[in-house]
Amino acid sequence: LRWSIHGSVASPSLRAAGIDLGSIEHDFEFTPDRFSFSPRRDPSRLPERFRIRSIRADYGIHKTYFELTSLNADLFGGTVSGDARLPRSADGDIIANLSVSDLRPVLRLPLSKRFSPAVSMKLTGKVDWRVPRGQVATPVAHNGAATLSVTDLVMGEVPVGGFFSQLKVKDGEVGLDLHGELFDGEVTAETVSKLMANDSWGDLTH
């Protein structure tokens, strides 16, 4: 059975979780193995207020897992790409391989009722991660690496700086390396910790 769902959505100004999503005038399509979200206008002539330009991905719903492949998104001035797998059973592995490049989101930081400055930045990073679905809350069960580069960080009209961080979890050991400059001061952190079987994520912050 082959089916297809088409539709369109529009909003002059959309915001979610404090993030400015800009204007939306897009068509979307669902088929049994593909999803697309594309602008109704000529992509080469989209105004700057269109922060989400296009999203396309293949997906599959299998007997033991859900799979997302060939994700390609053009949004916030940058790109997101990769693939992921979500198992149906608790003993199957969640797998994520995602890359983000030059994203420039703008969000509102609710410091008080009267003061919610805009915060902008440029984000580049990569995640290569694996963990059994039933053990997401158990740090020792995770294996993977993630990097994140934050540059051009601005709060209101004040330049804040930026930083680079790298996180690795493998064979019961977690390592964090962070360095950068924030508010004209140097920020560095380097740590390697051995994880215990009964550790929780909250334990790692103490």
GROMACS .gro file of N, CA and C in nm, residues 12 16 21 32-33 39 46 58-59 64-65 80 89 112 129 131 139 143 151 165 167 169-170 173 188 195:
model
   78
   12PRO      N    1   0.354   3.417   1.023
   12PRO     CA    2   0.445   3.530   1.002
   12PRO      C    3   0.558   3.534   1.103
   16ALA      N    4   0.936   2.890   1.958
   16ALA     CA    5   0.918   2.769   2.038
   16ALA      C    6   1.033   2.756   2.136
   21LEU      N    7   1.185   3.106   1.552
   21LEU     CA    8   1.185   3.021   1.432
   21LEU      C    9   1.157   3.101   1.305
   32PRO      N   10   0.547   0.669   0.297
   32PRO     CA   11   0.587   0.560   0.387
   32PRO      C   12   0.735   0.557   0.422
   33ASP      N   13   0.820   0.628   0.346
   33ASP     CA   14   0.963   0.622   0.374
   33ASP      C   15   1.035   0.756   0.364
   39PRO      N   16   1.012   2.528   0.138
   39PRO     CA   17   0.946   2.658   0.123
   39PRO      C   18   0.863   2.667  -0.004
   46LEU      N   19   1.461   3.358  -0.056
   46LEU     CA   20   1.393   3.365   0.073
   46LEU      C   21   1.448   3.480   0.156
   58ASP      N   22   1.484   1.048   0.507
   58ASP     CA   23   1.425   0.917   0.484
   58ASP      C   24   1.406   0.850   0.619
   59TYR      N   25   1.305   0.765   0.630
   59TYR     CA   26   1.284   0.695   0.756
   59TYR      C   27   1.225   0.558   0.727
   64THR      N   28   1.174  -0.423   1.469
   64THR     CA   29   1.245  -0.406   1.597
   64THR      C   30   1.297  -0.265   1.621
   65TYR      N   31   1.288  -0.176   1.523
   65TYR     CA   32   1.342  -0.041   1.543
   65TYR      C   33   1.282   0.059   1.444
   80VAL      N   34   2.208   2.075   0.930
   80VAL     CA   35   2.208   1.960   1.020
   80VAL      C   36   2.197   1.835   0.932
   89SER      N   37   1.251  -0.221   2.168
   89SER     CA   38   1.268  -0.290   2.295
   89SER      C   39   1.372  -0.218   2.381
  112SER      N   40   1.434   3.784   3.381
  112SER     CA   41   1.330   3.837   3.469
  112SER      C   42   1.208   3.869   3.384
  129TRP      N   43   2.696   0.858   1.909
  129TRP     CA   44   2.656   0.808   2.041
  129TRP      C   45   2.579   0.677   2.030
  131VAL      N   46   2.367   0.394   2.318
  131VAL     CA   47   2.329   0.355   2.453
  131VAL      C   48   2.205   0.265   2.447
  139PRO      N   49   2.483   0.648   3.331
  139PRO     CA   50   2.598   0.698   3.255
  139PRO      C   51   2.695   0.591   3.208
  143ASN      N   52   2.824   0.502   2.542
  143ASN     CA   53   2.950   0.504   2.469
  143ASN      C   54   2.936   0.603   2.354
  151THR      N   55   3.077   3.001   1.893
  151THR     CA   56   3.149   3.125   1.863
  151THR      C   57   3.048   3.238   1.840
  165SER      N   58   3.414   2.252   2.333
  165SER     CA   59   3.407   2.144   2.431
  165SER      C   60   3.405   2.009   2.360
  167LEU      N   61   3.336   1.591   2.468
  167LEU     CA   62   3.293   1.494   2.567
  167LEU      C   63   3.310   1.354   2.511
  169VAL      N   64   3.270   0.932   2.629
  169VAL     CA   65   3.232   0.829   2.725
  169VAL      C   66   3.259   0.695   2.660
  170LYS      N   67   3.346   0.615   2.725
  170LYS     CA   68   3.381   0.486   2.667
  170LYS      C   69   3.427   0.391   2.777
  173GLU      N   70   3.427   0.518   3.137
  173GLU     CA   71   3.509   0.635   3.168
  173GLU      C   72   3.457   0.755   3.091
  188THR      N   73   3.859   2.717   3.124
  188THR     CA   74   3.915   2.587   3.090
  188THR      C   75   3.865   2.481   3.187
  195LEU      N   76   3.340   0.585   3.589
  195LEU     CA   77   3.198   0.572   3.623
  195LEU      C   78   3.174   0.442   3.699
   0.00000   0.00000   0.00000
